[in-house]
PDB file of C-alpha atoms in Angstrom:
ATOM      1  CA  UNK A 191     -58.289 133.493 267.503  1.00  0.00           C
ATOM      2  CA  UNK A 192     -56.725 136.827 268.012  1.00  0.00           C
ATOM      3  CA  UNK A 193     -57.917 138.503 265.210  1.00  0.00           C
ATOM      4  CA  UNK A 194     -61.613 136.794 266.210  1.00  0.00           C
ATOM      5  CA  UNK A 195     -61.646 138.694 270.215  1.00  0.00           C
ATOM      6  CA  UNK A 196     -60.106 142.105 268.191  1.00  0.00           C
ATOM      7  CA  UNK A 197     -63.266 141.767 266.407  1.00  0.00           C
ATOM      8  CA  UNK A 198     -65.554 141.040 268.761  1.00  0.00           C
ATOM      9  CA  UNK A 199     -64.411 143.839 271.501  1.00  0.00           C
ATOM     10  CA  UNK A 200     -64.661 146.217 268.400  1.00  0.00           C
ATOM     11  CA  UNK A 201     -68.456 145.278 268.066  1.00  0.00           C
ATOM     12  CA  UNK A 202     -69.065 145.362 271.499  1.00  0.00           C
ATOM     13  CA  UNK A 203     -67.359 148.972 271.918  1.00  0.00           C
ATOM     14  CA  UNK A 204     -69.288 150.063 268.962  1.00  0.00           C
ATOM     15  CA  UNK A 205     -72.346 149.334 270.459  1.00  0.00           C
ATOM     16  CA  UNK A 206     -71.440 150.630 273.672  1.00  0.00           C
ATOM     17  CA  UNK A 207     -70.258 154.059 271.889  1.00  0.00           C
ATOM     18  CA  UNK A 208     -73.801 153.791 270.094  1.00  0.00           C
ATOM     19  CA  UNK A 209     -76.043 153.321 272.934  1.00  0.00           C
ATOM     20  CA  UNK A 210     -73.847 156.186 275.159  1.00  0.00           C
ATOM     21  CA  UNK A 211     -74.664 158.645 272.344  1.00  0.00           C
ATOM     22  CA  UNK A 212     -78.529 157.961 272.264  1.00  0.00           C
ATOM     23  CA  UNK A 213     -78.509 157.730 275.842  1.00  0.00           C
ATOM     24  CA  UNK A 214     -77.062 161.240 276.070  1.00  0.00           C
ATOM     25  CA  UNK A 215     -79.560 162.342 273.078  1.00  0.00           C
ATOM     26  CA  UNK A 216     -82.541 161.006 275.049  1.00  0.00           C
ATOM     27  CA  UNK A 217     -81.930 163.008 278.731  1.00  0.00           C
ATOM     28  CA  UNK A 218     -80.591 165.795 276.434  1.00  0.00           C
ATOM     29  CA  UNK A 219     -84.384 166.228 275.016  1.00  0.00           C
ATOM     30  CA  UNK A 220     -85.881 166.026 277.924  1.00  0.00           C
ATOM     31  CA  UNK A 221     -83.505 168.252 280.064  1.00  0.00           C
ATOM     32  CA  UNK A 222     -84.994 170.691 282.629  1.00  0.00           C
ATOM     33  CA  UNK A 223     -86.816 172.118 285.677  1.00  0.00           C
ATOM     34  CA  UNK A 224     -90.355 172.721 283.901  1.00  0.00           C
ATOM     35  CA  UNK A 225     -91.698 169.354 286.421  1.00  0.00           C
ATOM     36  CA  UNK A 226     -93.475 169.246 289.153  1.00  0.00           C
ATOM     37  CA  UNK A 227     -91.063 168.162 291.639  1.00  0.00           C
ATOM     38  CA  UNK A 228     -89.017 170.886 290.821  1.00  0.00           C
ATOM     39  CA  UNK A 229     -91.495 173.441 291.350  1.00  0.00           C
ATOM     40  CA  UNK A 230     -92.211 172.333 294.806  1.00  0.00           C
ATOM     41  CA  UNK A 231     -88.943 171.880 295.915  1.00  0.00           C
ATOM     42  CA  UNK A 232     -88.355 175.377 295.442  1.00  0.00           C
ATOM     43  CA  UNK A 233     -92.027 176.613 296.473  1.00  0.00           C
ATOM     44  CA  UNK A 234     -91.558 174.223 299.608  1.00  0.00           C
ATOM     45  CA  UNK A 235     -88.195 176.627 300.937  1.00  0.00           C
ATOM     46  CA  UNK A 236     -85.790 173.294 300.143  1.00  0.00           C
ATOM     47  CA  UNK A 237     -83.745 175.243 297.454  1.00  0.00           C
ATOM     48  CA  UNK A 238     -83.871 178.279 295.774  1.00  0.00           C
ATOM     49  CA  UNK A 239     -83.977 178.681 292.210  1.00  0.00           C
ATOM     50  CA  UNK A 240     -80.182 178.832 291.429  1.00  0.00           C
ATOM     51  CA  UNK A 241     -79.318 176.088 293.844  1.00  0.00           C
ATOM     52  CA  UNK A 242     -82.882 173.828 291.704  1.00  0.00           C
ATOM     53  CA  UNK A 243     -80.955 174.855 288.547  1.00  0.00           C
ATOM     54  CA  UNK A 244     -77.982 173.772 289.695  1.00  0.00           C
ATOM     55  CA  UNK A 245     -78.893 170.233 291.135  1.00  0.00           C
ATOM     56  CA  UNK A 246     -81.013 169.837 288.358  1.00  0.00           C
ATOM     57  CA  UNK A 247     -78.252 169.890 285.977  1.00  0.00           C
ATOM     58  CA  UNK A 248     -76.027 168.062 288.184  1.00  0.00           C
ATOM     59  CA  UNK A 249     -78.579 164.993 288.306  1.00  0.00           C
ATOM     60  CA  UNK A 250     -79.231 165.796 284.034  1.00  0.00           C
ATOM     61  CA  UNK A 251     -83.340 165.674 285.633  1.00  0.00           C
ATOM     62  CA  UNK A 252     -85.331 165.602 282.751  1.00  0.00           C
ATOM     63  CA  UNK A 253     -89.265 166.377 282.722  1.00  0.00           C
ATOM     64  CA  UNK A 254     -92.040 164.448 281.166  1.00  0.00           C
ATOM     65  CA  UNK A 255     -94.923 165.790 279.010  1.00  0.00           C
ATOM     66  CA  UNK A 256     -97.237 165.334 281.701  1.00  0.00           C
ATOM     67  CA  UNK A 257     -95.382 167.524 284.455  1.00  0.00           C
ATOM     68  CA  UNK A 258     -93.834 164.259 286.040  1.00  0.00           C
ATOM     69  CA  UNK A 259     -89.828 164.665 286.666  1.00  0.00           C
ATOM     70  CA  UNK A 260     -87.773 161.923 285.585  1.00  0.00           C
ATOM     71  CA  UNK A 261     -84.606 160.788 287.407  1.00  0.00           C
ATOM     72  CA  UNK A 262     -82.408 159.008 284.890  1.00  0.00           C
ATOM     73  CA  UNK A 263     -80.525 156.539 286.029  1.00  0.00           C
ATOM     74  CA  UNK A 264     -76.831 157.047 284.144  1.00  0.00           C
ATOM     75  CA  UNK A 265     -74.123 154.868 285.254  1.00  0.00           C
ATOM     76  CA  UNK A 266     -70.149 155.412 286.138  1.00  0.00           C
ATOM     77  CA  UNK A 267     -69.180 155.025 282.315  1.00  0.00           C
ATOM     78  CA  UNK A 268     -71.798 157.983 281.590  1.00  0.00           C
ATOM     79  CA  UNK A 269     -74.063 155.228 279.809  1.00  0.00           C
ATOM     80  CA  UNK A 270     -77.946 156.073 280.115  1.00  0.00           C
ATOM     81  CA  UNK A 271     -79.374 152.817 281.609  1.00  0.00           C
ATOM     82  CA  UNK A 272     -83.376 153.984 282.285  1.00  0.00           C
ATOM     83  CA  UNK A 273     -85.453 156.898 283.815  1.00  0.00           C
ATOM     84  CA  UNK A 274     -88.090 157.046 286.761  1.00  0.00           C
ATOM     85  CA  UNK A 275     -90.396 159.115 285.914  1.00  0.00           C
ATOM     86  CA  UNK A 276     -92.199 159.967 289.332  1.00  0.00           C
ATOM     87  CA  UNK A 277     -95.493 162.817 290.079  1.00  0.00           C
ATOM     88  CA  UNK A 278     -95.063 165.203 293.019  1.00  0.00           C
ATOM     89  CA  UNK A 279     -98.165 166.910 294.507  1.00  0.00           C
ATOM     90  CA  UNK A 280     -97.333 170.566 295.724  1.00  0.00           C
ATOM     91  CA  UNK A 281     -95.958 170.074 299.070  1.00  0.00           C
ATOM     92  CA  UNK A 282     -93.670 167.766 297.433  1.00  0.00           C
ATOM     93  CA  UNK A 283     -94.629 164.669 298.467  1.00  0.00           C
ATOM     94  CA  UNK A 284     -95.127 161.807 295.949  1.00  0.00           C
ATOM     95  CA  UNK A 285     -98.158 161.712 294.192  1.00  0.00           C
ATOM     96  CA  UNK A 286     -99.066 158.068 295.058  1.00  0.00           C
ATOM     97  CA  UNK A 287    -101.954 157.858 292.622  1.00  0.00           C
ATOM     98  CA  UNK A 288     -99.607 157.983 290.117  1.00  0.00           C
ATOM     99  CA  UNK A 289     -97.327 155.114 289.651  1.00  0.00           C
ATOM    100  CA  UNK A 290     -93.893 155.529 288.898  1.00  0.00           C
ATOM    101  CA  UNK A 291     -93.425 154.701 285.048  1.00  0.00           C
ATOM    102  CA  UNK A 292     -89.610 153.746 283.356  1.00  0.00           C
ATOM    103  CA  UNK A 293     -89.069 155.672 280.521  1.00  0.00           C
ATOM    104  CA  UNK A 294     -87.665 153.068 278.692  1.00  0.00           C
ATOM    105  CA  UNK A 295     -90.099 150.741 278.944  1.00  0.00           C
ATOM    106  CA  UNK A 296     -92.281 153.455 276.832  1.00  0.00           C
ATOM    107  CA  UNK A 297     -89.775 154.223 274.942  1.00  0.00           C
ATOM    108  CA  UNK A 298     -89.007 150.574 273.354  1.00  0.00           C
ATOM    109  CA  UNK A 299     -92.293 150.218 273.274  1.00  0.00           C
ATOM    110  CA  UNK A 300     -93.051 153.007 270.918  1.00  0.00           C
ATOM    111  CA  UNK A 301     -90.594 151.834 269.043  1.00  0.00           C
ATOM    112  CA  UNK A 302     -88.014 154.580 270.137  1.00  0.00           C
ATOM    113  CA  UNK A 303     -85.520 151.985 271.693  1.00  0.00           C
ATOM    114  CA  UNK A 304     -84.144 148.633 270.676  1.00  0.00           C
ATOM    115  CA  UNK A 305     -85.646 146.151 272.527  1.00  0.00           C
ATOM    116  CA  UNK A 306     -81.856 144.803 273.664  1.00  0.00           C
ATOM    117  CA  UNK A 307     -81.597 148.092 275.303  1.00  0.00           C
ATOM    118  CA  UNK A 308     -79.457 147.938 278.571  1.00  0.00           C
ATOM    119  CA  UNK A 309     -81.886 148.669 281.373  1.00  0.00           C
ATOM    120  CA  UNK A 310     -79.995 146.949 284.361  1.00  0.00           C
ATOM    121  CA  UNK A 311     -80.452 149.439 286.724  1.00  0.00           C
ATOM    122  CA  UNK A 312     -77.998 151.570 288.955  1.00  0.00           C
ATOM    123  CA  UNK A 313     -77.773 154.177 291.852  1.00  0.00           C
ATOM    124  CA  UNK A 314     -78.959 157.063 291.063  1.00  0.00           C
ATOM    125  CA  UNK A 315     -76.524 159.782 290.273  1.00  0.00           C
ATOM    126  CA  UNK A 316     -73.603 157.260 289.354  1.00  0.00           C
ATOM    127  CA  UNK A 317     -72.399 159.508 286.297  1.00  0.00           C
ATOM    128  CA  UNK A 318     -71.349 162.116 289.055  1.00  0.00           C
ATOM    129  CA  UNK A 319     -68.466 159.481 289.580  1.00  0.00           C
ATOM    130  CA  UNK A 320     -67.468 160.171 285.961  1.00  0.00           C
ATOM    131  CA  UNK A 321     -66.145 163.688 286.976  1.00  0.00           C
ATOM    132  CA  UNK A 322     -64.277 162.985 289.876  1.00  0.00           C
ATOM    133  CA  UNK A 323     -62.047 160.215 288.763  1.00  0.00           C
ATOM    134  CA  UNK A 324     -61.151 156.413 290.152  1.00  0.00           C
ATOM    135  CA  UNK A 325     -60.687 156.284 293.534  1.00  0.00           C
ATOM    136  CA  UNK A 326     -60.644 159.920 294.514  1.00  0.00           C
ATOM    137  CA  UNK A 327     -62.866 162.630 295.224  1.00  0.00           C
ATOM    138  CA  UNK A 328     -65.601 163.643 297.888  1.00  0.00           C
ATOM    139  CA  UNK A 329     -66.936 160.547 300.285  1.00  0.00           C
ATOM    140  CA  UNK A 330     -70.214 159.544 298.556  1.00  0.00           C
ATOM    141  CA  UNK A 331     -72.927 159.535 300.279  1.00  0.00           C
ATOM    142  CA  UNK A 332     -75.924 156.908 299.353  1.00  0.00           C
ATOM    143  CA  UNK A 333     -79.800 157.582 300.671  1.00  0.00           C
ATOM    144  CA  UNK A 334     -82.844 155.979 299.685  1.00  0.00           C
ATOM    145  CA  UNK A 335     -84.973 158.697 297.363  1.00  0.00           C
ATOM    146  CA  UNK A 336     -83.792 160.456 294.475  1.00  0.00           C
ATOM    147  CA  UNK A 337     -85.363 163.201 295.963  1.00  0.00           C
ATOM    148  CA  UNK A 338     -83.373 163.688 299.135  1.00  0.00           C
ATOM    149  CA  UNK A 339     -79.991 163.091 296.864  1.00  0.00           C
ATOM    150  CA  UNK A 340     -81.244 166.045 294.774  1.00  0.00           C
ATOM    151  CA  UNK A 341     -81.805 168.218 297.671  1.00  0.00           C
ATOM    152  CA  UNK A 342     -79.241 166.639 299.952  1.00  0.00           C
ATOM    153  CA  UNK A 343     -76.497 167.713 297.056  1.00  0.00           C
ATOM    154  CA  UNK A 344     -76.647 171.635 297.612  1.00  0.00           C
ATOM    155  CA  UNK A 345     -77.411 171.245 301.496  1.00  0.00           C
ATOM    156  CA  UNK A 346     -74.019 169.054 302.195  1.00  0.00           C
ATOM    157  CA  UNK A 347     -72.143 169.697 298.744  1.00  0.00           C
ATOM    158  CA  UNK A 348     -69.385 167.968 300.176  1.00  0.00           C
ATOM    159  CA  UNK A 349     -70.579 164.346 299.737  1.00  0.00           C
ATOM    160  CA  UNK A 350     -71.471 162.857 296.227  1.00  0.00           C
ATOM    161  CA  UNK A 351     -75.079 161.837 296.923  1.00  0.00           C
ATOM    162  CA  UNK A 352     -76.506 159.379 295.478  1.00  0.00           C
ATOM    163  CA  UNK A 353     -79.959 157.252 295.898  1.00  0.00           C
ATOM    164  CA  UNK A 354     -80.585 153.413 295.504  1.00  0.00           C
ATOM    165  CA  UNK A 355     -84.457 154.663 294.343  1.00  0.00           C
ATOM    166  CA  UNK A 356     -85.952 152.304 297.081  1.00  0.00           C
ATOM    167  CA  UNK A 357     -85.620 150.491 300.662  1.00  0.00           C
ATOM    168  CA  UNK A 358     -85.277 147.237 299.029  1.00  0.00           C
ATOM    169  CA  UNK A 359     -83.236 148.204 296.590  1.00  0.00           C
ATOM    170  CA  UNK A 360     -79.837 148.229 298.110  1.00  0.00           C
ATOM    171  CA  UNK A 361     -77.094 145.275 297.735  1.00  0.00           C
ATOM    172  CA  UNK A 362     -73.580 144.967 297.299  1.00  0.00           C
ATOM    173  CA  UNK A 363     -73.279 144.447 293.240  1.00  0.00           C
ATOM    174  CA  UNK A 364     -74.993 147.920 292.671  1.00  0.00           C
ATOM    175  CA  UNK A 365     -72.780 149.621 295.106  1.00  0.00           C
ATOM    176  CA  UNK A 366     -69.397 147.818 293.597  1.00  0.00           C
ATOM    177  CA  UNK A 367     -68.824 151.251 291.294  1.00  0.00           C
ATOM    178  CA  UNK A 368     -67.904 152.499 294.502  1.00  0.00           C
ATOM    179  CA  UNK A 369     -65.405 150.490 295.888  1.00  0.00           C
ATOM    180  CA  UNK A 370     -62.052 151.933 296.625  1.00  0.00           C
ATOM    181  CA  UNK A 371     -64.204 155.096 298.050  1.00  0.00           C
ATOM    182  CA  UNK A 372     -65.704 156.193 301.434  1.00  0.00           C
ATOM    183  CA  UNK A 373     -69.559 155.167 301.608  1.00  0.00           C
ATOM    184  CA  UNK A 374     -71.873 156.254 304.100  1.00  0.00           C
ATOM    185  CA  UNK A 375     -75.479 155.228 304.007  1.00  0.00           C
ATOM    186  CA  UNK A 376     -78.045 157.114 304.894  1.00  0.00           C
ATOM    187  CA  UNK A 377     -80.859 154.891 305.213  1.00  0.00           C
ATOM    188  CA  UNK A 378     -84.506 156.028 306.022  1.00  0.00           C
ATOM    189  CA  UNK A 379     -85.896 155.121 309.365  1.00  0.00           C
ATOM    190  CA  UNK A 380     -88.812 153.636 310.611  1.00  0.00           C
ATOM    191  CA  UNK A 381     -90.835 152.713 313.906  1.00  0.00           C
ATOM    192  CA  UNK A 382     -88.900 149.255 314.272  1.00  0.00           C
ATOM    193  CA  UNK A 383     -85.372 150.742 312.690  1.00  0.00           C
ATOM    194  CA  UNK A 384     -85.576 147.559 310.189  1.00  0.00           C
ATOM    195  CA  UNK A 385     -84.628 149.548 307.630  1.00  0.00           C
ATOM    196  CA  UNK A 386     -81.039 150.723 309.467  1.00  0.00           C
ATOM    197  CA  UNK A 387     -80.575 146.897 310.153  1.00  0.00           C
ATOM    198  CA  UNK A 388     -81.350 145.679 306.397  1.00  0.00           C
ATOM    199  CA  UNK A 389     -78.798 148.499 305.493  1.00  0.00           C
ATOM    200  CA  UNK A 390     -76.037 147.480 307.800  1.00  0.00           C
ATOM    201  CA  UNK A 391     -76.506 144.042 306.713  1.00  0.00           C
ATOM    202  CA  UNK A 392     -75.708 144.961 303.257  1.00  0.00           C
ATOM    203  CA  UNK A 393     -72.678 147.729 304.312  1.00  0.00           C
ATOM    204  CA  UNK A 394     -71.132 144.401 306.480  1.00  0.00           C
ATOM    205  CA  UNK A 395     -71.119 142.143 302.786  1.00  0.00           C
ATOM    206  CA  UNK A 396     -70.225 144.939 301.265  1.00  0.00           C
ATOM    207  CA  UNK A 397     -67.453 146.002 303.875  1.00  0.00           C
ATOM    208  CA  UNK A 398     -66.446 141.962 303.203  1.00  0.00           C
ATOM    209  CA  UNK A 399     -66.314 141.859 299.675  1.00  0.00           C
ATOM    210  CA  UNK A 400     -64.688 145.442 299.064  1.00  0.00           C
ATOM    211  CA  UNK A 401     -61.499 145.018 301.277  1.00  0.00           C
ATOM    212  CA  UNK A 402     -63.033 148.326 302.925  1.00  0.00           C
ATOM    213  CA  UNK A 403     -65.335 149.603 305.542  1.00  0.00           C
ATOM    214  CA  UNK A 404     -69.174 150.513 304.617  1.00  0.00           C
ATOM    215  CA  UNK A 405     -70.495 152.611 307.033  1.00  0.00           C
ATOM    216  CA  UNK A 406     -74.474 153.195 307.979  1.00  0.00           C
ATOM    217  CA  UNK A 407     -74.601 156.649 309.791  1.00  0.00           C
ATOM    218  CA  UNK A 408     -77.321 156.385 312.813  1.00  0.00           C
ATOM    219  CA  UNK A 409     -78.138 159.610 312.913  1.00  0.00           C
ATOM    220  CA  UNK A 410     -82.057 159.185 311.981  1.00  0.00           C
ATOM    221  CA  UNK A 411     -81.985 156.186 314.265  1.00  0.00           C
ATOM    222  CA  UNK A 412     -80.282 158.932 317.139  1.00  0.00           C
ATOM    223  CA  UNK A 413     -82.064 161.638 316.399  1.00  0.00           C
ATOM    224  CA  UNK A 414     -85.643 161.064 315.056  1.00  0.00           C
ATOM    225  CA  UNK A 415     -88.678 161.261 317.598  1.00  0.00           C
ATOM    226  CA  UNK A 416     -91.149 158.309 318.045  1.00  0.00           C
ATOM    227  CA  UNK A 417     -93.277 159.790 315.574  1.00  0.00           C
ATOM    228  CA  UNK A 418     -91.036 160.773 313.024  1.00  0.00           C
ATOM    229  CA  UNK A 419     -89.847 156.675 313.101  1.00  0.00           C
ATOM    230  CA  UNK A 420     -93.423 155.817 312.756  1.00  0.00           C
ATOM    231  CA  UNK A 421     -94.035 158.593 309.787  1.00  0.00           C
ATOM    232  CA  UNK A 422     -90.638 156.841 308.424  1.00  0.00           C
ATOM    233  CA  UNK A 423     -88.449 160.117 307.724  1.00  0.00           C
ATOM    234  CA  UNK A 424     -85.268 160.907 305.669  1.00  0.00           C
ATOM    235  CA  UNK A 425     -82.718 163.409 306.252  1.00  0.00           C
ATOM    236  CA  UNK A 426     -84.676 166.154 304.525  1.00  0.00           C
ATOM    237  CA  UNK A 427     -87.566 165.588 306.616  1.00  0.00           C
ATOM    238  CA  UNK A 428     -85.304 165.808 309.505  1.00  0.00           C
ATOM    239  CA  UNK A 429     -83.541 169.050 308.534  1.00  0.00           C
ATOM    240  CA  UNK A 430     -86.738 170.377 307.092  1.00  0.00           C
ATOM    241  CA  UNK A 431     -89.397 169.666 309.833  1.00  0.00           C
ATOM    242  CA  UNK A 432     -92.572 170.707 309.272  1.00  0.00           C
ATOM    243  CA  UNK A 433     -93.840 173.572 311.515  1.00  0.00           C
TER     244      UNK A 433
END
């Protein structure tokens, strides 16, 4: 029986090794700021070009043929799970015309992928936990768009930001990589503040299940005007306004 789980954990670790190595081949190809959402966040005053460079390596953006920037999604063991491939328009706002596409959903399907591929998705900007070790490091910080981690990652270097890709898309199994660590999340606001109360929901299970306390910062909720709740603002919008 022995020799039977020594032989199945050295099939499973193969695989694992295997999939890690494409994975890094993949975002390796596709490395760079040559996308559209890079473009603007410089043109639009957010960073310059050596802090874009910078972030963009940090977050290993890649850019699609097509101008779109794609935010892969590469978890805690530095294993390349999937990519969002999103449009900007030049005042970088999302291009909502455009759909959001997951690379490897193209990818298997033209025939570039296995079709058992690992595509359970994760925070965005999880391999930055790689670097810093277990249980140590800076207090992570987790926001709702990849875009305001990006940004949010030069502006307050101190915090590991990372972004759940979506309101909805929050819940306690995809932040378990981080327990052990100081989380703060950052959610967006809105006219109701539903979205800080869905968030705290999740930081109270989480707070429960980790042995540890969650925290939600409030400072959209404290500081955003009515009509910045109703236009449903992030931090960047708030430390960015528009003139």
């Amino acid at each position: 029986m022995e020799e039977v789980f020594k032989h199945t954990f050295k099939a499973m670790r193969k695989r694992l090794d295997e999939q890690r190595a494409e994975g890094r081949r993949l975002w390796q190809q596709r490395l760079g700021t040559a996308s559209e959402f890079c473009r603007a966040v410089v043109s639009n005053g957010f960073l310059s070009e050596e802090q874009m460079q910078r972030a963009a390596q940090r977050y290993r953006l890649g850019a699609s043929r097509d101008g779109g920037v794609i935010f892969w999604q590469i978890d805690e063991c530095d294993q390349l799970r999937d990519g969002k491939i999103m449009h900007y328009r030049p005042d970088c706002h999302r291009d909502h015309d455009r759909k959001p596409t997951w690379a490897a959903y193209l990818l298997r399907k033209a025939g570039q992928l296995p079709q058992d591929w690992n595509t359970d998705h994760c925070l965005f900007g999880l391999h930055l936990l790689e670097t810093q070790g277990q249980g140590g490091g800076s207090p992570i910080a987790v926001v709702e768009a990849e875009k305001t981690a990006v940004i949010m990652s030069e502006v307050k270097p101190e915090y590991v930001w990372l972004a759940t890709g979506g309101k909805t898309e929050l819940n306690v199994a995809k932040l378990r990589p981080l327990e052990g660590r100081r989380i703060i999340l950052f959610p967006d606001t809105d006219a109701d503040g539903q979205t800080y109360r869905d968030w705290y929901d999740v930081a109270e299970a989480a707070s429960d299940v980790f042995g540890h306390p969650v925290t939600v910062s409030s400072l959209l909720e404290q500081r955003a005007t009515p009509a910045q709740k109703a236009a449903k603002i992030d931090l960047v919008d708030l430390l960015f306004p528009k003139p």
